[in-house]
Tab-separated table of C-alpha atoms in Angstrom:
chain	number	residue	atom	x	y	z
I	1	UNK	CA	0.000	0.000	0.000
I	2	UNK	CA	1.397	3.405	-0.974
I	3	UNK	CA	1.871	6.135	1.595
I	4	UNK	CA	-0.938	8.151	-0.018
I	5	UNK	CA	-3.389	5.283	0.544
I	6	UNK	CA	-2.173	4.860	4.120
I	7	UNK	CA	-2.920	8.526	4.811
I	8	UNK	CA	-6.411	8.221	3.308
I	9	UNK	CA	-7.210	5.089	5.341
I	10	UNK	CA	-5.949	6.738	8.542
I	11	UNK	CA	-8.015	9.871	7.907
I	12	UNK	CA	-11.153	7.854	7.160
I	13	UNK	CA	-10.641	5.775	10.308
I	14	UNK	CA	-10.205	8.880	12.453
I	15	UNK	CA	-13.271	10.487	10.895
I	16	UNK	CA	-15.290	7.355	11.639
I	17	UNK	CA	-14.245	7.448	15.287
I	18	UNK	CA	-15.225	11.114	15.578
I	19	UNK	CA	-18.632	10.518	13.970
I	20	UNK	CA	-19.314	7.463	16.146
I	21	UNK	CA	-18.405	9.403	19.276
I	22	UNK	CA	-20.658	12.299	18.279
I	23	UNK	CA	-23.585	9.997	17.502
I	24	UNK	CA	-23.122	8.228	20.826
I	25	UNK	CA	-23.152	11.493	22.779
I	26	UNK	CA	-26.240	12.743	20.926
I	27	UNK	CA	-28.051	9.473	21.583
I	28	UNK	CA	-27.212	9.686	25.279
I	29	UNK	CA	-28.974	13.052	25.537
I	30	UNK	CA	-32.227	11.747	24.031
I	31	UNK	CA	-35.067	10.693	26.312
I	32	UNK	CA	-35.861	6.992	26.122
I	33	UNK	CA	-39.368	6.492	24.710
I	34	UNK	CA	-40.426	4.047	27.414
I	35	UNK	CA	-39.189	6.390	30.133
I	36	UNK	CA	-40.951	9.338	28.494
I	37	UNK	CA	-44.268	7.494	28.335
I	38	UNK	CA	-43.952	6.423	31.951
I	39	UNK	CA	-43.063	9.947	33.047
I	40	UNK	CA	-46.003	11.391	31.112
I	41	UNK	CA	-48.280	10.031	33.827
I	42	UNK	CA	-47.126	12.924	35.998
I	43	UNK	CA	-48.426	16.428	35.322
I	44	UNK	CA	-45.011	18.038	35.748
I	45	UNK	CA	-43.522	16.187	32.761
I	46	UNK	CA	-43.357	18.005	29.384
I	47	UNK	CA	-45.092	15.054	27.700
I	48	UNK	CA	-48.078	15.310	30.024
I	49	UNK	CA	-51.488	16.150	28.595
I	50	UNK	CA	-52.721	19.720	28.808
I	51	UNK	CA	-54.513	20.835	31.988
I	52	UNK	CA	-58.259	20.284	32.104
I	53	UNK	CA	-58.935	24.009	32.430
I	54	UNK	CA	-57.337	24.663	29.031
I	55	UNK	CA	-59.588	24.821	25.946
I	56	UNK	CA	-59.765	21.602	23.944
I	57	UNK	CA	-57.512	21.225	20.903
I	58	UNK	CA	-60.451	20.079	18.760
I	59	UNK	CA	-63.921	21.550	18.947
I	60	UNK	CA	-66.984	19.845	17.486
I	61	UNK	CA	-68.918	22.574	15.686
I	62	UNK	CA	-71.740	20.423	14.348
I	63	UNK	CA	-72.604	16.845	13.500
I	64	UNK	CA	-74.858	15.097	11.008
I	65	UNK	CA	-76.615	11.779	11.155
I	66	UNK	CA	-75.750	9.124	8.587
I	67	UNK	CA	-78.278	8.765	5.747
I	68	UNK	CA	-81.102	6.378	6.723
I	69	UNK	CA	-80.623	4.238	3.616
I	70	UNK	CA	-76.982	3.662	4.563
I	71	UNK	CA	-77.863	2.717	8.136
I	72	UNK	CA	-80.538	0.328	6.906
I	73	UNK	CA	-78.149	-1.339	4.470
I	74	UNK	CA	-75.478	-1.720	7.141
I	75	UNK	CA	-77.954	-3.173	9.639
I	76	UNK	CA	-79.264	-5.558	6.990
I	77	UNK	CA	-75.723	-6.876	6.575
I	78	UNK	CA	-75.651	-7.665	10.278
I	79	UNK	CA	-72.566	-5.542	10.862
I	80	UNK	CA	-70.490	-8.023	8.878
I	81	UNK	CA	-68.822	-7.866	5.500
I	82	UNK	CA	-66.826	-4.916	4.170
I	83	UNK	CA	-67.626	-1.334	5.188
I	84	UNK	CA	-65.499	1.736	4.416
I	85	UNK	CA	-66.077	5.480	4.676
I	86	UNK	CA	-64.413	8.816	3.953
I	87	UNK	CA	-64.935	12.249	2.404
I	88	UNK	CA	-64.308	13.878	-0.969
I	89	UNK	CA	-63.840	17.592	-0.170
I	90	UNK	CA	-63.452	18.351	-3.886
I	91	UNK	CA	-67.134	17.609	-4.541
I	92	UNK	CA	-68.509	18.313	-1.031
I	93	UNK	CA	-69.471	14.689	-0.515
I	94	UNK	CA	-69.012	12.018	2.107
I	95	UNK	CA	-68.959	8.406	1.012
I	96	UNK	CA	-69.429	4.983	2.512
I	97	UNK	CA	-69.455	1.441	1.200
I	98	UNK	CA	-71.315	-1.628	2.368
I	99	UNK	CA	-70.013	-4.689	0.551
I	100	UNK	CA	-70.459	-3.940	-3.182
I	101	UNK	CA	-72.527	-0.743	-2.779
I	102	UNK	CA	-71.214	2.815	-2.525
I	103	UNK	CA	-73.221	5.775	-1.195
I	104	UNK	CA	-72.573	9.517	-1.631
I	105	UNK	CA	-74.136	12.411	0.287
I	106	UNK	CA	-73.439	16.030	1.240
I	107	UNK	CA	-71.343	16.342	4.372
I	108	UNK	CA	-71.911	20.082	4.845
I	109	UNK	CA	-75.716	19.940	4.722
I	110	UNK	CA	-78.433	17.360	4.269
I	111	UNK	CA	-80.275	17.745	0.973
I	112	UNK	CA	-82.156	14.450	1.115
I	113	UNK	CA	-80.031	12.846	-1.612
I	114	UNK	CA	-77.901	9.748	-1.146
I	115	UNK	CA	-77.315	8.086	-4.528
I	116	UNK	CA	-76.124	4.495	-4.548
I	117	UNK	CA	-73.732	2.812	-6.960
I	118	UNK	CA	-73.698	-0.983	-6.950
I	119	UNK	CA	-72.447	-2.006	-10.359
I	120	UNK	CA	-69.941	-4.561	-9.087
I	121	UNK	CA	-70.413	-8.111	-7.853
I	122	UNK	CA	-67.418	-8.176	-5.504
I	123	UNK	CA	-67.088	-6.159	-2.299
I	124	UNK	CA	-65.404	-2.775	-2.687
I	125	UNK	CA	-62.046	-2.735	-0.885
I	126	UNK	CA	-60.691	0.732	-1.792
I	127	UNK	CA	-62.152	4.031	-3.026
I	128	UNK	CA	-60.563	7.149	-4.511
I	129	UNK	CA	-61.431	10.306	-6.446
I	130	UNK	CA	-59.361	11.714	-9.304
I	131	UNK	CA	-59.705	14.801	-11.441
I	132	UNK	CA	-60.129	13.847	-15.090
I	133	UNK	CA	-57.332	14.482	-17.536
I	134	UNK	CA	-58.335	16.856	-20.341
I	135	UNK	CA	-59.442	15.478	-23.675
I	136	UNK	CA	-60.347	11.974	-22.495
I	137	UNK	CA	-64.006	12.176	-21.492
I	138	UNK	CA	-66.938	14.431	-22.272
I	139	UNK	CA	-66.902	17.783	-20.513
I	140	UNK	CA	-69.684	16.794	-18.112
I	141	UNK	CA	-67.422	14.191	-16.457
I	142	UNK	CA	-65.209	16.307	-14.221
I	143	UNK	CA	-63.955	13.626	-11.828
I	144	UNK	CA	-63.404	9.887	-11.778
I	145	UNK	CA	-64.466	7.619	-8.971
I	146	UNK	CA	-61.818	4.915	-8.607
I	147	UNK	CA	-63.051	1.639	-7.142
I	148	UNK	CA	-61.164	-1.536	-6.357
I	149	UNK	CA	-62.546	-4.985	-5.693
I	150	UNK	CA	-60.472	-8.133	-5.122
I	151	UNK	CA	-60.789	-8.919	-8.840
I	152	UNK	CA	-61.192	-5.603	-10.701
I	153	UNK	CA	-60.271	-1.922	-10.911
I	154	UNK	CA	-63.129	0.307	-12.037
I	155	UNK	CA	-63.421	3.925	-13.157
I	156	UNK	CA	-66.803	5.649	-12.803
I	157	UNK	CA	-67.513	9.111	-14.190
I	158	UNK	CA	-68.603	11.824	-11.746
I	159	UNK	CA	-70.762	14.617	-13.169
I	160	UNK	CA	-71.268	17.758	-11.069
I	161	UNK	CA	-74.124	20.181	-11.720
I	162	UNK	CA	-74.361	23.577	-10.031
I	163	UNK	CA	-77.268	25.815	-9.202
I	164	UNK	CA	-78.449	28.291	-11.781
I	165	UNK	CA	-77.298	31.263	-9.712
I	166	UNK	CA	-73.769	29.847	-9.439
I	167	UNK	CA	-73.773	29.756	-5.633
I	168	UNK	CA	-73.333	25.990	-5.355
I	169	UNK	CA	-71.281	24.319	-8.122
I	170	UNK	CA	-71.780	20.877	-6.529
I	171	UNK	CA	-75.533	21.005	-5.931
I	172	UNK	CA	-76.064	17.703	-7.745
I	173	UNK	CA	-73.679	14.835	-8.372
I	174	UNK	CA	-74.447	11.901	-10.645
I	175	UNK	CA	-72.387	8.810	-11.457
I	176	UNK	CA	-71.780	7.633	-15.014
I	177	UNK	CA	-70.661	3.991	-15.520
I	178	UNK	CA	-67.676	3.600	-17.862
I	179	UNK	CA	-67.670	-0.107	-18.784
I	180	UNK	CA	-64.678	0.260	-21.113
I	181	UNK	CA	-62.556	1.499	-18.209
I	182	UNK	CA	-62.580	-1.660	-16.102
I	183	UNK	CA	-59.562	-3.945	-15.869
I	184	UNK	CA	-58.707	-7.079	-13.855
I	185	UNK	CA	-56.608	-6.660	-10.727
I	186	UNK	CA	-54.467	-9.681	-11.675
I	187	UNK	CA	-54.774	-11.118	-8.192
I	188	UNK	CA	-53.466	-7.979	-6.437
I	189	UNK	CA	-55.786	-6.436	-3.858
I	190	UNK	CA	-55.424	-2.650	-3.730
I	191	UNK	CA	-55.514	-1.044	-0.298
I	192	UNK	CA	-55.630	2.693	-1.096
I	193	UNK	CA	-55.398	5.312	-3.852
I	194	UNK	CA	-53.858	8.731	-4.193
I	195	UNK	CA	-54.336	11.128	-7.093
I	196	UNK	CA	-52.434	14.168	-8.328
I	197	UNK	CA	-53.864	17.497	-9.435
I	198	UNK	CA	-53.085	16.529	-13.041
I	199	UNK	CA	-55.200	13.379	-12.887
I	200	UNK	CA	-52.564	10.713	-12.311
I	201	UNK	CA	-53.860	7.797	-10.230
I	202	UNK	CA	-51.529	5.790	-7.992
I	203	UNK	CA	-52.466	2.611	-6.155
I	204	UNK	CA	-50.921	0.735	-3.238
I	205	UNK	CA	-51.111	-3.031	-3.588
I	206	UNK	CA	-51.217	-5.541	-0.783
I	207	UNK	CA	-48.245	-7.197	-2.481
I	208	UNK	CA	-46.072	-4.253	-1.398
I	209	UNK	CA	-45.866	-2.593	-4.821
I	210	UNK	CA	-47.022	0.802	-6.084
I	211	UNK	CA	-49.031	0.943	-9.299
I	212	UNK	CA	-50.302	3.617	-11.655
I	213	UNK	CA	-53.703	3.327	-13.279
I	214	UNK	CA	-53.372	4.822	-16.749
I	215	UNK	CA	-56.255	5.596	-19.085
I	216	UNK	CA	-56.614	7.038	-22.587
I	217	UNK	CA	-59.280	7.561	-25.230
I	218	UNK	CA	-58.283	4.187	-26.670
I	219	UNK	CA	-59.307	2.644	-29.972
I	220	UNK	CA	-60.737	-0.561	-31.359
I	221	UNK	CA	-57.406	-2.354	-30.905
I	222	UNK	CA	-55.936	-0.588	-27.885
I	223	UNK	CA	-57.002	-0.958	-24.272
I	224	UNK	CA	-58.357	2.225	-22.759
I	225	UNK	CA	-57.168	1.428	-19.256
I	226	UNK	CA	-54.167	-0.407	-17.849
I	227	UNK	CA	-52.316	-0.966	-14.587
I	228	UNK	CA	-48.546	-0.386	-14.487
I	229	UNK	CA	-46.302	-1.513	-11.625
I	230	UNK	CA	-43.865	1.279	-10.744
I	231	UNK	CA	-41.760	-0.598	-8.184
I	232	UNK	CA	-41.195	-3.985	-9.815
I	233	UNK	CA	-37.455	-3.396	-10.215
I	234	UNK	CA	-36.781	-1.765	-6.852
I	235	UNK	CA	-36.648	-4.908	-4.712
I	236	UNK	CA	-32.927	-5.431	-5.196
I	237	UNK	CA	-32.192	-1.766	-4.472
I	238	UNK	CA	-33.907	-1.586	-1.074
I	239	UNK	CA	-33.112	-5.082	0.204
């Protein structure tokens, strides 16, 4: 080994010792999580909850009952099966599923409407909402409802109609089936969706991979919808 290499090795070794010593001292100053949780039982500890006389961190301004049709459907299922719920702030709607049925209703006020979509045979296991990409669908379809069952991935058009005076752009919401935009899940159960402002749809599979659901106008020989795995080649990089 040349003297230049010996100097480099010595410098790297010394640097490693300095870094290890610094990390060790920093770690020694950190509070152990178990000790912190135990100490939080005492009001004098910084991790203790706020005093009772303080105002609450979250205040319930109002609450709304679930739509009767949804409650009836859930009770009819005996509290078993698959049931999910969430909100779509973009269209001012809350949603819930009971097995293969999905319900939508206003979460900011009750207008007596709770449309149901039940076009699938399998139970719905994930739900998402995506803004449509321009030039793919008719102008009336502004959003896409993304549904996953154990066997299929389904896109459903969402049409929003506002009031005549322009005060409520989401006064009415209707769902438009898109049978040509349904593809098999290929044995992968999707657990959740996320969508970008430009209309890209990403899916998390129970197999540990991330997928993108791509769609186009299509043609007589080309599929209009397909699922692409984005992490198939990353296993060797993160293992």
